Coordinates of C-alpha atoms in Angstrom, one line a residue:
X1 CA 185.1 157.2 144.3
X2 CA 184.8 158.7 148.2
X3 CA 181.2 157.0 149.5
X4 CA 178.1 159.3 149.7
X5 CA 177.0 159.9 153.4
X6 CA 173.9 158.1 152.1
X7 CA 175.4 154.9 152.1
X8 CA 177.7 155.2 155.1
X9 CA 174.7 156.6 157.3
X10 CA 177.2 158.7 158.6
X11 CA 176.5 162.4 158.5
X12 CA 179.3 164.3 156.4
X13 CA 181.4 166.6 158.5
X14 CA 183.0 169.7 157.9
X15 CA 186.3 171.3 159.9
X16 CA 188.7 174.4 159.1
X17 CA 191.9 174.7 161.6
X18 CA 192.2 178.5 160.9
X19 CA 195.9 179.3 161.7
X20 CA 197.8 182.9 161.3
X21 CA 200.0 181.5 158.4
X22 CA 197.9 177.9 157.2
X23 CA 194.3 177.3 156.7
X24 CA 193.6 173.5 156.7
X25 CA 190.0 172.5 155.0
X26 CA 188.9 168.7 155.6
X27 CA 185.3 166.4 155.5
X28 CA 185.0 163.4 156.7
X29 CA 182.6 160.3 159.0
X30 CA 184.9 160.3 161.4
X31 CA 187.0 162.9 163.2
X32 CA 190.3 160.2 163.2
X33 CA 190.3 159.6 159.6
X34 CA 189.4 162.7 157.6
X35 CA 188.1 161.9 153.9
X36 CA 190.0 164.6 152.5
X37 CA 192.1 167.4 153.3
X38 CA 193.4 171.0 151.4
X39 CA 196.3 173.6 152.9
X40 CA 196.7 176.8 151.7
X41 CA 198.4 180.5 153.3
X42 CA 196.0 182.4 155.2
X43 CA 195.5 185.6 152.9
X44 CA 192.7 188.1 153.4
X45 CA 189.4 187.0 155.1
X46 CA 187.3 186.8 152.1
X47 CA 189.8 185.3 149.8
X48 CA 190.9 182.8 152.3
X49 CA 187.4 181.7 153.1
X50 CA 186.5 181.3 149.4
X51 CA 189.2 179.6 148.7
X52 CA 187.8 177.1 152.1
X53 CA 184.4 177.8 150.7
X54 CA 185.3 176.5 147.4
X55 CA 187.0 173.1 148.9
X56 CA 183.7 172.6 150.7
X57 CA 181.0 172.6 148.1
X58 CA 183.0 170.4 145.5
X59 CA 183.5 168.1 148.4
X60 CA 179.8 168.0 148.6
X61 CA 179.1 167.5 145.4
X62 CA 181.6 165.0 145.0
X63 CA 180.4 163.1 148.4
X64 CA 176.9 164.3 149.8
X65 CA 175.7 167.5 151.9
X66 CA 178.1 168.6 154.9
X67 CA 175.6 168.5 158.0
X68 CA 177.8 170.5 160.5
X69 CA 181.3 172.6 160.4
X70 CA 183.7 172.9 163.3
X71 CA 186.2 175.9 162.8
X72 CA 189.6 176.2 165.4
X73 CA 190.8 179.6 164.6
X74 CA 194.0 181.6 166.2
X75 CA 192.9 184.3 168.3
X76 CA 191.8 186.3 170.3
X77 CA 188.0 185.8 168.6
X78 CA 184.3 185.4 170.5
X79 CA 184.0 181.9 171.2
X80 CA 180.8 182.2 173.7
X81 CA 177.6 181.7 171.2
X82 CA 175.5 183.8 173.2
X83 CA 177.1 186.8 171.9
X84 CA 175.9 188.8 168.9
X85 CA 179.7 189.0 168.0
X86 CA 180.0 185.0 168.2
X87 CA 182.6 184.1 165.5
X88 CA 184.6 187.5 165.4
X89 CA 188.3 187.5 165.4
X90 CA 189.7 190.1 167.9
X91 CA 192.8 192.0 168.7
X92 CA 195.0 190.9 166.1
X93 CA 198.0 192.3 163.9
X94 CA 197.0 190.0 160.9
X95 CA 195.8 192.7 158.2
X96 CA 191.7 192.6 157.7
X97 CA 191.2 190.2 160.3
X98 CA 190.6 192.6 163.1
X99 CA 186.7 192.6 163.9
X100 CA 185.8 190.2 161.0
X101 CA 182.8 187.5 162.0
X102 CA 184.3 184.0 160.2
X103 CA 180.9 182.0 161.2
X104 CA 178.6 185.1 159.3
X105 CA 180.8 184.9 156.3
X106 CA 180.7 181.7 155.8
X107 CA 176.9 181.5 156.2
X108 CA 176.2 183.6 153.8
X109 CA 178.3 182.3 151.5
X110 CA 176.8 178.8 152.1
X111 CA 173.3 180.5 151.7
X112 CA 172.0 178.1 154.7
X113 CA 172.1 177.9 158.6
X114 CA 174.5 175.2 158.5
X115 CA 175.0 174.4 162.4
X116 CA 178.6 175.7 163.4
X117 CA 180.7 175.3 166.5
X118 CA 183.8 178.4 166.3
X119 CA 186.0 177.7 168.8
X120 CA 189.9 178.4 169.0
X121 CA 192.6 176.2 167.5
X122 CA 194.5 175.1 170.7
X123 CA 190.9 174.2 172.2
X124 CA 190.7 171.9 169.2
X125 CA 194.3 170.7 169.3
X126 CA 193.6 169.9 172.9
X127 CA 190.3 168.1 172.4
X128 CA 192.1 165.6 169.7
X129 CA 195.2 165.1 172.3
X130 CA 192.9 164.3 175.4
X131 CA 190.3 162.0 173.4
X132 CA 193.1 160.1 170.9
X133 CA 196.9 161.7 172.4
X134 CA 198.9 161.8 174.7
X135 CA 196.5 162.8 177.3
X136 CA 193.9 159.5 177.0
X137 CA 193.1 158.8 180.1
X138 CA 193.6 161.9 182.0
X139 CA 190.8 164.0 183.6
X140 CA 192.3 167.3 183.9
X141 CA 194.5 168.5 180.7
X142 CA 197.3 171.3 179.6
X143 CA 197.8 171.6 175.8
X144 CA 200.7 174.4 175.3
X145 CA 201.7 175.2 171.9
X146 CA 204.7 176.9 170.7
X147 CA 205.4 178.0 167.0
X148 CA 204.6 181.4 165.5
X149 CA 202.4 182.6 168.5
X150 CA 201.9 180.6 171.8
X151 CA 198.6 179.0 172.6
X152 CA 196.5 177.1 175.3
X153 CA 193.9 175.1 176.5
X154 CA 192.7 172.8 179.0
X155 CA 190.5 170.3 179.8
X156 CA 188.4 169.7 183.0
X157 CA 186.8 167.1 183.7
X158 CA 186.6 166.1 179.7
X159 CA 185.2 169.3 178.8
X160 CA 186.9 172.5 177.4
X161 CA 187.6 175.0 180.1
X162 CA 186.4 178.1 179.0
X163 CA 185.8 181.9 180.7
X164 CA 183.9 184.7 179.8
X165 CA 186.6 184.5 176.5
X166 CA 189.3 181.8 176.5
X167 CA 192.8 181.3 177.9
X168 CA 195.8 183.7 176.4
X169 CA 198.5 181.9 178.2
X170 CA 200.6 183.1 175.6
X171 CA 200.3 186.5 177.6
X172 CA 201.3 185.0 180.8
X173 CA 203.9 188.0 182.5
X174 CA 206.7 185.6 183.0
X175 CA 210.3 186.6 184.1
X176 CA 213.0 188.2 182.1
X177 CA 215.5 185.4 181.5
X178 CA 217.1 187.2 178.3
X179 CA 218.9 189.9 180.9
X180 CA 221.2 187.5 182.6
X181 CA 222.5 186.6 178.5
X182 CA 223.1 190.5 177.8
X183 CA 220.0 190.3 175.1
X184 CA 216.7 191.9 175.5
X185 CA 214.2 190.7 172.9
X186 CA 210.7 190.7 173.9
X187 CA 208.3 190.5 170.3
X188 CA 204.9 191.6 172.2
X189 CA 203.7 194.5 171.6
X190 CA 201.3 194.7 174.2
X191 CA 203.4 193.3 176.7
X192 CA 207.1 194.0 178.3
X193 CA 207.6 190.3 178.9
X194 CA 205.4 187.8 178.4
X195 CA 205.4 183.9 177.3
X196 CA 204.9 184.4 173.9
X197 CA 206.7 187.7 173.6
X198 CA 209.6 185.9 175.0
X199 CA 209.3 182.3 173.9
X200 CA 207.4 181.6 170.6
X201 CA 209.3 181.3 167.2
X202 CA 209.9 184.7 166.3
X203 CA 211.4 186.2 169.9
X204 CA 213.9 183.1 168.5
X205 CA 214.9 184.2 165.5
X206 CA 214.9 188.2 166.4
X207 CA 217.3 186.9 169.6
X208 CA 219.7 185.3 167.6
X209 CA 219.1 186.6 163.9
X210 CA 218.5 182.6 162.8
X211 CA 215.3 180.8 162.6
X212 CA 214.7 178.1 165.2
X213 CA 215.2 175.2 163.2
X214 CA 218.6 176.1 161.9
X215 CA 220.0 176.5 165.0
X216 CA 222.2 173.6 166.2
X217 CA 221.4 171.3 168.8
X218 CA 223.5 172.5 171.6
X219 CA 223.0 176.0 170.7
X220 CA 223.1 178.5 174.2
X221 CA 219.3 179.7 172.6
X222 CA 217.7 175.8 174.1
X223 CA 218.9 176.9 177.1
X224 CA 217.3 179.8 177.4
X225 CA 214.1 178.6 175.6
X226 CA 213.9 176.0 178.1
X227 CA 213.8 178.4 180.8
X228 CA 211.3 180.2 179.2
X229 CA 208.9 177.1 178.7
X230 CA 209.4 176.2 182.2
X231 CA 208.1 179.6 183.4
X232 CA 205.0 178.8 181.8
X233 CA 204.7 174.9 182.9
X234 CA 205.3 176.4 186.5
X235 CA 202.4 178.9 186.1
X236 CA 200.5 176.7 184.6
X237 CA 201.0 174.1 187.9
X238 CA 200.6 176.7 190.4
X239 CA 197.1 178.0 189.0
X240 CA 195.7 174.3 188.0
X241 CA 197.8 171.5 188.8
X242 CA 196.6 169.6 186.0
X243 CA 197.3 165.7 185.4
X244 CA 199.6 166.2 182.2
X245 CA 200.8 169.0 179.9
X246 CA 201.5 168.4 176.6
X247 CA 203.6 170.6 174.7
X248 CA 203.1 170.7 170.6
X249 CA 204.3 173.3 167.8
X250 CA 207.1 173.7 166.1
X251 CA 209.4 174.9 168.4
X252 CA 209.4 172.1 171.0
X253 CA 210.3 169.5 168.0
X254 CA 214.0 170.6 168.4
X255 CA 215.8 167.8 169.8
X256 CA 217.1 167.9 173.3
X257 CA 214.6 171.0 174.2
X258 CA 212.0 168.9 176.1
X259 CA 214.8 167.4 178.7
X260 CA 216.8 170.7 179.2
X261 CA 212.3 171.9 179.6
X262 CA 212.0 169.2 182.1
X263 CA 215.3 169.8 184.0
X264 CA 214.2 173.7 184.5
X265 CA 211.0 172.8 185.8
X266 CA 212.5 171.0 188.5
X267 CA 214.6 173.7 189.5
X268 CA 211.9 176.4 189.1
X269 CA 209.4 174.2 191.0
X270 CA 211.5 173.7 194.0
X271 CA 210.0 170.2 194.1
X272 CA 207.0 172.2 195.9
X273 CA 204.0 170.0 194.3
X274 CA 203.8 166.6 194.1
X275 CA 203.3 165.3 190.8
X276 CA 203.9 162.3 188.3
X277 CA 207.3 161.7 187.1
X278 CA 208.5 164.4 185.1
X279 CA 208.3 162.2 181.8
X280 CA 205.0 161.7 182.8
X281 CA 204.1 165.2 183.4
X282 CA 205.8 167.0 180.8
X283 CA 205.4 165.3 177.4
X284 CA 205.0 165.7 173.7
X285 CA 201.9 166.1 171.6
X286 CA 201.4 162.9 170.0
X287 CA 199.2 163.8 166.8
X288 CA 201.5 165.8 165.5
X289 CA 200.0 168.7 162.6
X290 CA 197.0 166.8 162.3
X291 CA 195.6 167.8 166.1
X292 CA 194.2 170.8 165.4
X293 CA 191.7 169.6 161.8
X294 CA 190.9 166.3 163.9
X295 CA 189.9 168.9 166.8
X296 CA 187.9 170.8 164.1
X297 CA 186.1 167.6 163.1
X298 CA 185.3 167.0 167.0
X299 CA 183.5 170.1 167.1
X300 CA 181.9 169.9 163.9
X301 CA 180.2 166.6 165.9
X302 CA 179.4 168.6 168.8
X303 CA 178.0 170.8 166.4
X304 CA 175.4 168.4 165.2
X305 CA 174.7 166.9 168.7
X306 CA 173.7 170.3 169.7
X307 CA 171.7 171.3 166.6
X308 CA 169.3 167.9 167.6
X309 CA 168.9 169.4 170.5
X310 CA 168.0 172.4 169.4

């Protein structure tokens, strides 16, 4: 039987790493080692948060009260907490979500003021890389990820970077690579070429009418995808010059793709900045699919630390 929060002293902690495809539900002490965890499809907002809902009260009754929630959700959404809008998702294709406020909802269905930090899910994926990743150590942070959509954030100085929203790198305008190949798939519909339109899993599998991950090693699509992912490395350098950038997702798992990524920089770069060795400087997430809920669980402590406040 899980120990009550009583006898740990520890207060309970709630996180939810809201993706476009996957929610992931978890409590635990300690944002390293979550107690317990529960993945299911991202559905409709109030089914999928009752379903999240559901996990969290039988995990209190099971364990003690939860005395703070951190949520990472896919965006665009209002992140500032000044904002009477704080914890709405914004522009978004996925049906229902549009305009939807996650933090009220699941308020009111708690029936209590429980303290809340919303923030995005590659903000939380980057908090978990710089504190227990690949990034301990550095000051100044890149997190890219590339799957079904791409994402980023950064840390500065060891806090989140954030704006008056937060970064879309994803919808960087980066150059048309697909030309020189005779294709021309760009899977944005906002934009005529941009890093995610160009570069995330689904520009793959429209390019070359096969999913990512069936398509061989040595396949000409790497090639390009590497180009692609330089671009936005590049970008990324020239606007921040940060100390490292990982890259996580699905889509940089393929084997070989970080190399042919690295050897594209250099061309791109023109050697113009002078930065760590390329193995150095461009590298793999190191926490794998649990980044993003061990994020959660860092912002469900901030979440407490600033409810003592007040």
């Amino acid at each position: 039987m899980p120990p009550s929060n009583a006898v740990s002293k520890k207060p309970l902690l709630a996180a939810i790493e809201a993706g476009g495809t996957k929610y992931v539900c978890a409590v635990g002490y300690d944002p390293q080692h979550p107690l317990e965890e529960v993945r299911f499809p991202t559905r409709a907002p109030r089914e999928t948060l009752a379903e999240a809902i559901d996990f969290f009260k039988t995990k209190a009754n099971e364990i003690g009260p939860i005395e703070a929630l951190g949520i990472g959700t896919f965006g665009p959404a209002v992140i500032d907490p000044s904002s009477p809008d704080y914890g709405s998702i914004l522009t978004t294709p996925k049906d229902g979500w549009e305009g939807f406020n996650v933090v009220s909802a699941i308020r009111s269905a708690l029936g209590y003021q429980l303290p809340i930090v919303f923030d995005t899910d590659v903000n939380a994926a980057v908090l978990s890389e710089a504190t227990f990743g690949a990034g301990v150590g550095r000051k100044h942070v890149a997190y890219i990820t590339v799957g079904t959509g791409i994402g980023a954030a950064f840390i500065h100085d060891g806090k989140l970077l954030h704006g008056r929203l937060h970064p879309e790198v994803g919808h960087l305008l980066i150059p048309d690579f697909d030309t020189a190949i005779g294709k021309n798939t760009n899977k944005c519909r906002f934009h005529t070429s941009c890093f995610e339109g160009r570069a995330a899993g689904p520009a793959i599998e429209e390019r070359w009418g096969t999913p990512g991950n069936l398509l061989p090693e040595d396949h000409q699509a790497w090639n390009l995808e590497a180009e692609y992912l330089a671009a936005g490395c590049v970008t990324l350098t020239a606007v921040w010059s940060p100390d490292i950038i990982i890259l996580g997702g699905g889509v940089i798992q393929k084997p070989g793709l970080l190399p042919k990524v690295r050897n594209e920089f250099k061309k791109q770069s023109g050697d113009y900045w002078p930065l760590p060795p390329l193995k150095e400087y461009l590298t793999m997430a190191q926490l794998d699919q649990e980044a993003g809920i061990i994020g959660a669980l860092m912002l469900a402590e901030k979440a407490l630390q600033e409810a003592a406040i007040g």
